[in-house]
Structure formats: structure tokens, C-alpha cells
PDB file of C-alpha atoms in Angstrom:
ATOM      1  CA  UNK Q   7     167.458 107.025  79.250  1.00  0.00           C
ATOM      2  CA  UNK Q   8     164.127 106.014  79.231  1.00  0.00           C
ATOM      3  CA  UNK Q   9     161.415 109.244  79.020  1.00  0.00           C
ATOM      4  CA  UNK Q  10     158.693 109.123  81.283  1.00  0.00           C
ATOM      5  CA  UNK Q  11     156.325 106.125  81.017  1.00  0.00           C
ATOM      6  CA  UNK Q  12     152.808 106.351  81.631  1.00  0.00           C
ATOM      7  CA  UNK Q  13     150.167 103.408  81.475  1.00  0.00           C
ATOM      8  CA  UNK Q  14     148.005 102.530  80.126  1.00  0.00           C
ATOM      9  CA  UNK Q  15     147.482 104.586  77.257  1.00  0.00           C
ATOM     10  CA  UNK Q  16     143.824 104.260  76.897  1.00  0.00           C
ATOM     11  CA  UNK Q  17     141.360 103.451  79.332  1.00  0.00           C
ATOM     12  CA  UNK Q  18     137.964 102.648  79.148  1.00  0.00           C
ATOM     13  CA  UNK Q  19     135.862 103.012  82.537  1.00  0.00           C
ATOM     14  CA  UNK Q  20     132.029 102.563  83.377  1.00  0.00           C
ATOM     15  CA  UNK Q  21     130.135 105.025  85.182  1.00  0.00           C
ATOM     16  CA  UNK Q  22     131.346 103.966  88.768  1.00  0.00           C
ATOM     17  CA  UNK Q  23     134.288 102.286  88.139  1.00  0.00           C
ATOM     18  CA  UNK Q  24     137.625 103.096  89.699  1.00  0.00           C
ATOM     19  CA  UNK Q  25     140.178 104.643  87.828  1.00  0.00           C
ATOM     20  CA  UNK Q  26     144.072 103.689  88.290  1.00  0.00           C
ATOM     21  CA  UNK Q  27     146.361 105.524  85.866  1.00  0.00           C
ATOM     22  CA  UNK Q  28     150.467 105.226  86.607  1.00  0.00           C
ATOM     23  CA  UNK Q  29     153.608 107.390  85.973  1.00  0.00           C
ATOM     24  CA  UNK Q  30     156.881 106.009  85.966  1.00  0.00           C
ATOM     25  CA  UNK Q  31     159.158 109.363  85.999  1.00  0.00           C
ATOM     26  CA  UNK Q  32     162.662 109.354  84.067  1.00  0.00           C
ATOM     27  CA  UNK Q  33     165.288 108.088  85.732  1.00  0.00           C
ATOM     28  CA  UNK Q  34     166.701 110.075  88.554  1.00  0.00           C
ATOM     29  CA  UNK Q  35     163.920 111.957  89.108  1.00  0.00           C
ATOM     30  CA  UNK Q  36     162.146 112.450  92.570  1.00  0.00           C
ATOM     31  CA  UNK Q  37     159.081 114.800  91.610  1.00  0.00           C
ATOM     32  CA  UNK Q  38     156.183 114.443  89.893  1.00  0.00           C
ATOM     33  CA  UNK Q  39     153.108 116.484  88.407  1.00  0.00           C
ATOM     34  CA  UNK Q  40     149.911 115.122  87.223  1.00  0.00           C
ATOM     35  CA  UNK Q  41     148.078 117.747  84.582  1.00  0.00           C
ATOM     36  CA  UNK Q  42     144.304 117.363  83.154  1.00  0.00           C
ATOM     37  CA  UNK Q  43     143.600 117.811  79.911  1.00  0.00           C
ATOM     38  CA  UNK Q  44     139.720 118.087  78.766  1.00  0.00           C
ATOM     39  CA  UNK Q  45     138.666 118.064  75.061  1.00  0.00           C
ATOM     40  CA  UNK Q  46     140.024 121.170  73.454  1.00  0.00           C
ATOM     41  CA  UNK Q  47     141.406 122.909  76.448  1.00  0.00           C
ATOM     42  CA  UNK Q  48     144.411 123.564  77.721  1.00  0.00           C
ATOM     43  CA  UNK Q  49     146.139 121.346  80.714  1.00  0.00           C
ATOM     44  CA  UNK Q  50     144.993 122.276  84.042  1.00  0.00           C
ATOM     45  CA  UNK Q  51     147.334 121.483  87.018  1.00  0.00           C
ATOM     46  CA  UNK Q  52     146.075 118.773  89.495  1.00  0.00           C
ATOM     47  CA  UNK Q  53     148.746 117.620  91.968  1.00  0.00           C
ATOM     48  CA  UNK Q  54     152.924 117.921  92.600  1.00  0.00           C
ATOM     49  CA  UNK Q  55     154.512 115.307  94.691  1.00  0.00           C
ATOM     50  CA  UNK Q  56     157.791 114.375  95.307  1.00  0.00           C
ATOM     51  CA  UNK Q  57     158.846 110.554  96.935  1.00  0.00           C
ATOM     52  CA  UNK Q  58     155.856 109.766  99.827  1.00  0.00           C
ATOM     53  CA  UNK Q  59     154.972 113.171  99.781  1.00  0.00           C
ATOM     54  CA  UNK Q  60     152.517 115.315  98.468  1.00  0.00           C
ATOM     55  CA  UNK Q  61     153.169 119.003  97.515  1.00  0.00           C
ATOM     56  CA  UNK Q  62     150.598 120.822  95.608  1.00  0.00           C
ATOM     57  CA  UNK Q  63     146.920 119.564  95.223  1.00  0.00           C
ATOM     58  CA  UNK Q  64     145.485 123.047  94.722  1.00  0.00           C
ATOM     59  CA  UNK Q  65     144.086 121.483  91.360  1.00  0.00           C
ATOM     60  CA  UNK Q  66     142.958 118.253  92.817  1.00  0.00           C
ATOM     61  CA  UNK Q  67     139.134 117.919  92.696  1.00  0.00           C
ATOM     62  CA  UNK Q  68     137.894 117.688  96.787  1.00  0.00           C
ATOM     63  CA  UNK Q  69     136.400 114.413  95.977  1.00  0.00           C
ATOM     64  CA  UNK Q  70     136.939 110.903  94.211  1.00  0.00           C
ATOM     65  CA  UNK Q  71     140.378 111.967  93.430  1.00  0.00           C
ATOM     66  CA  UNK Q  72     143.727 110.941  95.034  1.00  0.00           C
ATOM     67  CA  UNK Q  73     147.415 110.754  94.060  1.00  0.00           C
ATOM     68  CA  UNK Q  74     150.359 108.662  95.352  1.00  0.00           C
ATOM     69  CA  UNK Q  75     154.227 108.642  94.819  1.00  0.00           C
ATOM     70  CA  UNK Q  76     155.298 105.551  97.513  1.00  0.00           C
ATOM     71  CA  UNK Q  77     159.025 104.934  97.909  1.00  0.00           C
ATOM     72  CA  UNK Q  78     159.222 102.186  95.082  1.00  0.00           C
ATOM     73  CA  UNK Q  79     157.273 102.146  92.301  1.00  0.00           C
ATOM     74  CA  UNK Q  80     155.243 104.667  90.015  1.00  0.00           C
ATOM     75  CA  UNK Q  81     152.823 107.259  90.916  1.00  0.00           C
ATOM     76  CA  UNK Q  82     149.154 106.488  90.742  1.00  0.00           C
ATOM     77  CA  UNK Q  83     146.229 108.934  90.313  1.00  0.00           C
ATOM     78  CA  UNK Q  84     143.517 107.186  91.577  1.00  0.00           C
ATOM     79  CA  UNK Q  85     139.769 108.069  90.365  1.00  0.00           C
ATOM     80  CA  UNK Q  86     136.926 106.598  92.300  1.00  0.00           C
ATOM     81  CA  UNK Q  87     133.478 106.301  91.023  1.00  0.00           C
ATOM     82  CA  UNK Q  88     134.512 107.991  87.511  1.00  0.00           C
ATOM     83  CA  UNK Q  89     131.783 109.888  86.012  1.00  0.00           C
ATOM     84  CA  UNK Q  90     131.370 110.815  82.399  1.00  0.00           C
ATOM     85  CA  UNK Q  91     132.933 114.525  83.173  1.00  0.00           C
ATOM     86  CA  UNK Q  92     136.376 112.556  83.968  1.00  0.00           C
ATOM     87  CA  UNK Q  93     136.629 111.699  80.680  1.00  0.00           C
ATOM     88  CA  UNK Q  94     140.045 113.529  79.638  1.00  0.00           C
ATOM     89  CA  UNK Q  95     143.580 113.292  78.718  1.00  0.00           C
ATOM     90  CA  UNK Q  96     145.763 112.993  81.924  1.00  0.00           C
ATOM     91  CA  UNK Q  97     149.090 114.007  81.434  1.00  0.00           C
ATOM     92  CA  UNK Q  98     152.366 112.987  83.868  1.00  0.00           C
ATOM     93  CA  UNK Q  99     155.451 115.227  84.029  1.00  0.00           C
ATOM     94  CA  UNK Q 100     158.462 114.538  86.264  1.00  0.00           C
ATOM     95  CA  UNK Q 101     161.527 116.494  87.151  1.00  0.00           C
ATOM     96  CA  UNK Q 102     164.908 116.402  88.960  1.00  0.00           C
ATOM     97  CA  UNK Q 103     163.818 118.661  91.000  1.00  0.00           C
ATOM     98  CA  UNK Q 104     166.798 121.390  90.976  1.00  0.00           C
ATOM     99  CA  UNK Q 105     166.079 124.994  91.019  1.00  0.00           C
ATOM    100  CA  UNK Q 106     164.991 126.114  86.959  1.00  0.00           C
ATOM    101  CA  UNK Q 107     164.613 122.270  85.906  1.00  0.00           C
ATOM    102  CA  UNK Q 108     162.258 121.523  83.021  1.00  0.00           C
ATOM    103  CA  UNK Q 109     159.543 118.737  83.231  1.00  0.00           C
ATOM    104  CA  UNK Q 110     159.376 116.044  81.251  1.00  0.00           C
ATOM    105  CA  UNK Q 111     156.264 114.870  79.795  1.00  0.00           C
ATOM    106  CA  UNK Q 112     154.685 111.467  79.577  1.00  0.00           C
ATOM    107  CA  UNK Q 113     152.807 110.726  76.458  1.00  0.00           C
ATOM    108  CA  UNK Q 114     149.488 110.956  78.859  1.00  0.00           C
ATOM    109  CA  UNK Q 115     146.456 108.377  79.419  1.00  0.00           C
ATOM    110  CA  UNK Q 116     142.881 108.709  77.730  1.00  0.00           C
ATOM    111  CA  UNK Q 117     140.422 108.044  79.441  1.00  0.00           C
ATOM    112  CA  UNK Q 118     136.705 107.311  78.276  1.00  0.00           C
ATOM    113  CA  UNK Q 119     134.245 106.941  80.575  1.00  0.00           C
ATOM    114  CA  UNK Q 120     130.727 105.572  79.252  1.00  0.00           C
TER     115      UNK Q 120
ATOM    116  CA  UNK P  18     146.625 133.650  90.238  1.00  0.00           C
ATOM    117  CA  UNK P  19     148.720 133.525  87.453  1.00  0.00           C
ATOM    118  CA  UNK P  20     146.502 133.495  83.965  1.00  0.00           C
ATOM    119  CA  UNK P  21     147.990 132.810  80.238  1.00  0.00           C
ATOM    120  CA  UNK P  22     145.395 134.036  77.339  1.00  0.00           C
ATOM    121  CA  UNK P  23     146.022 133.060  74.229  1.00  0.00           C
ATOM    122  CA  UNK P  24     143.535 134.859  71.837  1.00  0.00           C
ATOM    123  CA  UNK P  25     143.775 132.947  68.674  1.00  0.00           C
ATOM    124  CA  UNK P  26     142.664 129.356  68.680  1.00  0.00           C
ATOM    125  CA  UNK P  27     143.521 128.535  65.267  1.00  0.00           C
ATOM    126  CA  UNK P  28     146.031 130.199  62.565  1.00  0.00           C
ATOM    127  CA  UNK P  29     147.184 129.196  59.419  1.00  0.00           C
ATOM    128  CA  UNK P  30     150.414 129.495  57.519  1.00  0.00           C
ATOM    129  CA  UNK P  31     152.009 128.588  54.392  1.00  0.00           C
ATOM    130  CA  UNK P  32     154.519 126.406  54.160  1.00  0.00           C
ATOM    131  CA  UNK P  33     158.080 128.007  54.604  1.00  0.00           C
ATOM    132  CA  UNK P  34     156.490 131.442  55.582  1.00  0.00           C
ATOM    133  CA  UNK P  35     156.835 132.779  59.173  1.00  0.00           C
ATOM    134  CA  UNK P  36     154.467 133.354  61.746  1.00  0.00           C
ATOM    135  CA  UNK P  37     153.874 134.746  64.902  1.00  0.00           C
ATOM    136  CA  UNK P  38     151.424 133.415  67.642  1.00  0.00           C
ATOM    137  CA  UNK P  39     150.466 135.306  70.370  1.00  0.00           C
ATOM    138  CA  UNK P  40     150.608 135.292  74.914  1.00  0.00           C
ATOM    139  CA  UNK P  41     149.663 137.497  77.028  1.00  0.00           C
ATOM    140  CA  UNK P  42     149.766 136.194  81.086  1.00  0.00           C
ATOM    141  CA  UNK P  43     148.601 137.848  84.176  1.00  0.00           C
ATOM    142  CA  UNK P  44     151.202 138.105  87.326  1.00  0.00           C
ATOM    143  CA  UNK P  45     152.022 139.817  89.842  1.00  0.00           C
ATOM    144  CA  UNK P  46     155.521 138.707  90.290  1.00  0.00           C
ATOM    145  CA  UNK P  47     158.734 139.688  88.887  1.00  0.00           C
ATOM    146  CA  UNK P  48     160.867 136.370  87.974  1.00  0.00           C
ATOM    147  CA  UNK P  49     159.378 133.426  86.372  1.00  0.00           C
ATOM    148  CA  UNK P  50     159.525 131.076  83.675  1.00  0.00           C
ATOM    149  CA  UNK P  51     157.795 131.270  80.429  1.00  0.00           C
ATOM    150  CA  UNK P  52     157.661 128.079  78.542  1.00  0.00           C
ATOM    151  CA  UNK P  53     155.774 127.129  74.876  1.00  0.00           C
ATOM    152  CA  UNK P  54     154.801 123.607  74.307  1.00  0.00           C
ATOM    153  CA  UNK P  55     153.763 121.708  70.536  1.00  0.00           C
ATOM    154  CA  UNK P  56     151.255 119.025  71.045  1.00  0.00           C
ATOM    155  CA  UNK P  57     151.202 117.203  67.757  1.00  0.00           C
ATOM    156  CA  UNK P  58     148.437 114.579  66.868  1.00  0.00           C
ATOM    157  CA  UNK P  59     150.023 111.885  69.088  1.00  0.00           C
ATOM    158  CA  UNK P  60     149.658 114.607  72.018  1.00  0.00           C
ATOM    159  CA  UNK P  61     152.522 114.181  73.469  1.00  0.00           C
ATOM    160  CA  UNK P  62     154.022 117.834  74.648  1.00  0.00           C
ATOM    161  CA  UNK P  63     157.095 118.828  73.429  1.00  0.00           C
ATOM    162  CA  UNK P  64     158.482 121.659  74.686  1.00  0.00           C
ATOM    163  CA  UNK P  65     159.763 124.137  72.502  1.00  0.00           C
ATOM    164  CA  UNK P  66     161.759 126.882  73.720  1.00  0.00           C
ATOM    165  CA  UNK P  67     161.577 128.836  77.356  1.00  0.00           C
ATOM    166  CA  UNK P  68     162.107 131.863  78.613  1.00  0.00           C
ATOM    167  CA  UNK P  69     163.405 133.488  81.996  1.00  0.00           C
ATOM    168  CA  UNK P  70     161.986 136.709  83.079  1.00  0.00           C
ATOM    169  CA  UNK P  71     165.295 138.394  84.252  1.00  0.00           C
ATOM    170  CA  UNK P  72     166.824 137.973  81.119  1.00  0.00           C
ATOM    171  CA  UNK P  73     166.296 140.867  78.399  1.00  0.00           C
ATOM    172  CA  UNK P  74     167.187 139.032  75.815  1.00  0.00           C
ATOM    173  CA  UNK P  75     164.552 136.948  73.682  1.00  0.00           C
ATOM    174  CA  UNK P  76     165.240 132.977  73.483  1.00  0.00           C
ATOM    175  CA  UNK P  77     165.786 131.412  70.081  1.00  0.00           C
ATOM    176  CA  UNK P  78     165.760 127.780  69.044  1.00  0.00           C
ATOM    177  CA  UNK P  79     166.793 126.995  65.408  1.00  0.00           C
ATOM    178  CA  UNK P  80     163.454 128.415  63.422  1.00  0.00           C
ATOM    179  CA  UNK P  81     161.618 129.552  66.762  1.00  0.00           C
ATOM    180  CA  UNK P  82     161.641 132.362  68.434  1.00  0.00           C
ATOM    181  CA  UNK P  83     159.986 135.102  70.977  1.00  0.00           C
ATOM    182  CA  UNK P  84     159.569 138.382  71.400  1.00  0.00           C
ATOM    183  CA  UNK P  85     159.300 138.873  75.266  1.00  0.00           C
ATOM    184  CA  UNK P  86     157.977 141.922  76.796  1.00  0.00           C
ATOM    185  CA  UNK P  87     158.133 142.265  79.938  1.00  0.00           C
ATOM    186  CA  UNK P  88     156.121 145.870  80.689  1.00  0.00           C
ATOM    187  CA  UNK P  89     153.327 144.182  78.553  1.00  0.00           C
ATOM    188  CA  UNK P  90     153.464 140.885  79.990  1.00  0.00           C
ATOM    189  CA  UNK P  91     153.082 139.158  76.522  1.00  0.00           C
ATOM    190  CA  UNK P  92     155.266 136.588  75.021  1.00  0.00           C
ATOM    191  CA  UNK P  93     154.881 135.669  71.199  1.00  0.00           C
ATOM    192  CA  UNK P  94     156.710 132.847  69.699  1.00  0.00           C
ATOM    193  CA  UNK P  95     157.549 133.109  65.730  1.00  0.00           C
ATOM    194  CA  UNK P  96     158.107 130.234  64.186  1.00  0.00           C
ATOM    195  CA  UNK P  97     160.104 130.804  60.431  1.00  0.00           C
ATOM    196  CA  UNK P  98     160.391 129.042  57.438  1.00  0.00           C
ATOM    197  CA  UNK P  99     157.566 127.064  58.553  1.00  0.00           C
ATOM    198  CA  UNK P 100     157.456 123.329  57.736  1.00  0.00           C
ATOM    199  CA  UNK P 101     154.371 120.638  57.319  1.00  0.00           C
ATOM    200  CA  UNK P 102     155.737 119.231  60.808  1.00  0.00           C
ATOM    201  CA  UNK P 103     155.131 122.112  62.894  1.00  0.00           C
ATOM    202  CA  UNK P 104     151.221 121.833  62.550  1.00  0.00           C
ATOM    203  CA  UNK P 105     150.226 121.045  66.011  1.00  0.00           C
ATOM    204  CA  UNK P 106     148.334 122.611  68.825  1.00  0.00           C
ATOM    205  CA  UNK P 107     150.793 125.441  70.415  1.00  0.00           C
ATOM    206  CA  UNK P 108     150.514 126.243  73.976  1.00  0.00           C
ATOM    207  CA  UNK P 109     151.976 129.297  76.365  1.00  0.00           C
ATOM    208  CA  UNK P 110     152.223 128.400  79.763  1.00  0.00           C
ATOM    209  CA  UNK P 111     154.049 130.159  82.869  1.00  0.00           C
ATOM    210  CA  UNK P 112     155.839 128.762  85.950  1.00  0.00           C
ATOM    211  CA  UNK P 113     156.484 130.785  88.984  1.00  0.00           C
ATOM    212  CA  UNK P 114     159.709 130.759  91.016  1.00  0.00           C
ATOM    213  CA  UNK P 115     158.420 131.489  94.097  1.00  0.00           C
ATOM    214  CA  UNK P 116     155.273 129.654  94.818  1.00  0.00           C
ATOM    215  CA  UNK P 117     155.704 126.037  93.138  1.00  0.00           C
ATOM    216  CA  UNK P 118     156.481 124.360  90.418  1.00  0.00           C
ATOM    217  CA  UNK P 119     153.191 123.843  88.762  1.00  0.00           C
ATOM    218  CA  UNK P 120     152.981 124.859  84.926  1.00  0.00           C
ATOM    219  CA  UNK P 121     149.704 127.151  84.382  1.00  0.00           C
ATOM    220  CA  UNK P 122     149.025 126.980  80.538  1.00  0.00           C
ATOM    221  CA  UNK P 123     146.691 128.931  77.886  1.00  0.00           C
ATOM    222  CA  UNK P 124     144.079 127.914  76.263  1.00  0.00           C
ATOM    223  CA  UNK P 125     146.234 126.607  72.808  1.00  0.00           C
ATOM    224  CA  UNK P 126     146.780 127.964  69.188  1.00  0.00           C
ATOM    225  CA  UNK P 127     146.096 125.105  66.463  1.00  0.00           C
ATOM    226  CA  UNK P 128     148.521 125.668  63.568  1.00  0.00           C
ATOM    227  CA  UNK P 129     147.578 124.249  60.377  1.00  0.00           C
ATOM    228  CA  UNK P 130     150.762 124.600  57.820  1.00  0.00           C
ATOM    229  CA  UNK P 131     149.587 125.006  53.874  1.00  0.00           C
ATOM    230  CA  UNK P 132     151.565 123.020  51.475  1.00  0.00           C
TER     231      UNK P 132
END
């Protein structure tokens, strides 16, 4: 069983790009958490969503940022017009969703914007 | 809001002694989950061993353990017989029952083991 996949692993952006980063969660699991981790800090929680849904964005940043689980397919956190304070470690978890059930953790993306 | 302080950002230990790395959170609720992660070099978190509130009795995992108290809302994980692979970056984080699933985490502990 697969762990959960998350791509790509680096990514280099300039200063107005868009961002795409994807999660692929383990198998049989319908929910998903995007974390952000900035240089020597802990992770900070961004957004929970389960299949076309979204459940949590109490840490999602008003602007620029946006987060998708569609029916097929991964999830995408989407960054428009990156800026150089983006730059960070953005972490995917997923879960089964059951009452107590642990997340998973992708190995996370880097991204570098110059 | 939930908060998780960890106070020391770095400790170190020699190798195959035992040491003890320190939590404290912030709630207001009575059942939860406490949780601490390893993030080694490669980052990737790995969870090492969790906690349920309800349950009195501390959580062990091989070589790791934690002392959970409730009334002082701290949770300290002791890792024995410490080993050259358990230098990572060590974080507490807490998950409530009741109002989501999201993980809130501290700040980290970086754990360098002496050969």
C-alpha cells in the first residue's frame, strides 16, 4: 500500500508565478490536510477537505491561496502570484476518516520562490 | 485556541542515555489527542507514539515514552537508550475531538545524539 504521494518534491517559482503542488492520499482514504511548514518552525494548519468538499480553511491565507480535492484525482493547493514569503515546506496528510484515525504524512513539497 | 509550547529548541544526548523532552499545550477541553512526530533530515514526519486524554495511563512504544499529566496539561516524551538514528527535529502537537481534525503542533525540539 502505497503511502501518500506528493509532487513534485521541489519547486522552483518566480515572483508571480503560479504555484500547483498535488497530494495523492493512501489508498482508501477520503480526507485530506494540507500543513505549512516555514524555515525552522513548526507546521501550521492550512486546509481539511474531504472528496469535492472543503472542511477547514481556518489556516488558509484570504488571498492567492486555494485548495481542491475533485472526485478523481489528487488534491491541489494552488498558489497564485507566489511571493518570496511562500517559500516553505508544504506538507500533505490524508486519513480514513473514522473517528481517532491517524494521518498519514506525505514526504512534503519545497518550494523556493526567487 | 489550542497552543503546544515546547520550550527547548535544541537538546543533546549521548548515545544510549535517556532523555526527556518537554510539552506543555493550552485547552480548554477535556478529550483530545496528543501526538509526537520525528522529522529526520529527509523531513518526512513520522509519528512516534500518541496519546488519548481519557486514558490515565502513559503510552509506550519500544524505547519511547510519556509522562502525561493531565492537571498540568504537559506531555513529555522520553526517549531511552538513545541511538544515532533518533537525531531529528521532535515535535508535540494536539488534535481535538470535538472541533476538527486539524493537528496544531509546537514549535520543535532538535535532538542531536553524541556518539
Amino acid at each position: 500500500n502505497a503511502g501518500v504521494m506528493q509532487n513534485p518534491r521541489h519547486l522552483v517559482r518566480r515572483r508571480g508565478q503560479e504555484a500547483r503542488l498535488r497530494c495523492s492520499p493512501m489508498k482508501g482514504h477520503s480526507h485530506v490536510y494540507w500543513y505549512r511548514q516555514l524555515p525552522e518552525e513548526g507546521l501550521k494548519f492550512m486546509v481539511y477537505l474531504q472528496k469535492e468538499n472543503i472542511i477547514d480553511e481556518s489556516g488558509m491565507p484570504k488571498e492567492r491561496f486555494s485548495a481542491e480535492f475533485p472526485k478523481e484525482g489528487p488534491s491541489i493547493l494552488r498558489i497564485q502570484q507566489v511571493v518570496r514569503g511562500d517559500s516553505a515546506a508544504y506538507f500533505c496528510a490524508s486519513s480514513p476518516g473514522t473517528s481517532g484515525s491517524e494521518q498519514y504524512f506525505g514526504p512534503g513539497t519545497r518550494l523556493t520562490v526567487t | 485556541a489550542q497552543t503546544v509550547t515546547q520550550s527547548q529548541p535544541e537538546m543533546s544526548v549521548q548515545e544510549a542515555e535517556t532523555v526527556t523532552l518537554s510539552c506543555t499545550y493550552d485547552t480548554s477541553e477535556s478529550d483530545y489527542y496528543l501526538f509526537w512526530y520525528k522529522q529526520p533530515p529527509s523531513r518526512q514526519m513520522i509519528l512516534v507514539i500518541r496519546q488519548e486524554a481519557y486514558k490515565q495511563q502513559n503510552a509506550t512504544e519500544n524505547r519511547f515514552s510519556v509522562n502525561f499529566q493531565k492537571a498540568a496539561k504537559s506531555f513529555s516524551l522520553k526517549i531511552s537508550d538513545s541511538q544515532l538514528g533518533d537525531a531529528a527535529m521532535y515535535f508535540c502537537a494536539y488534535r481535538s475531538k470535538s472541533s476538527g481534525d486539524k493537528l496544531t503542533f509546537g514549535t520543535g525540539t532538535r535532538l542531536a545524539v553524541r556518539p
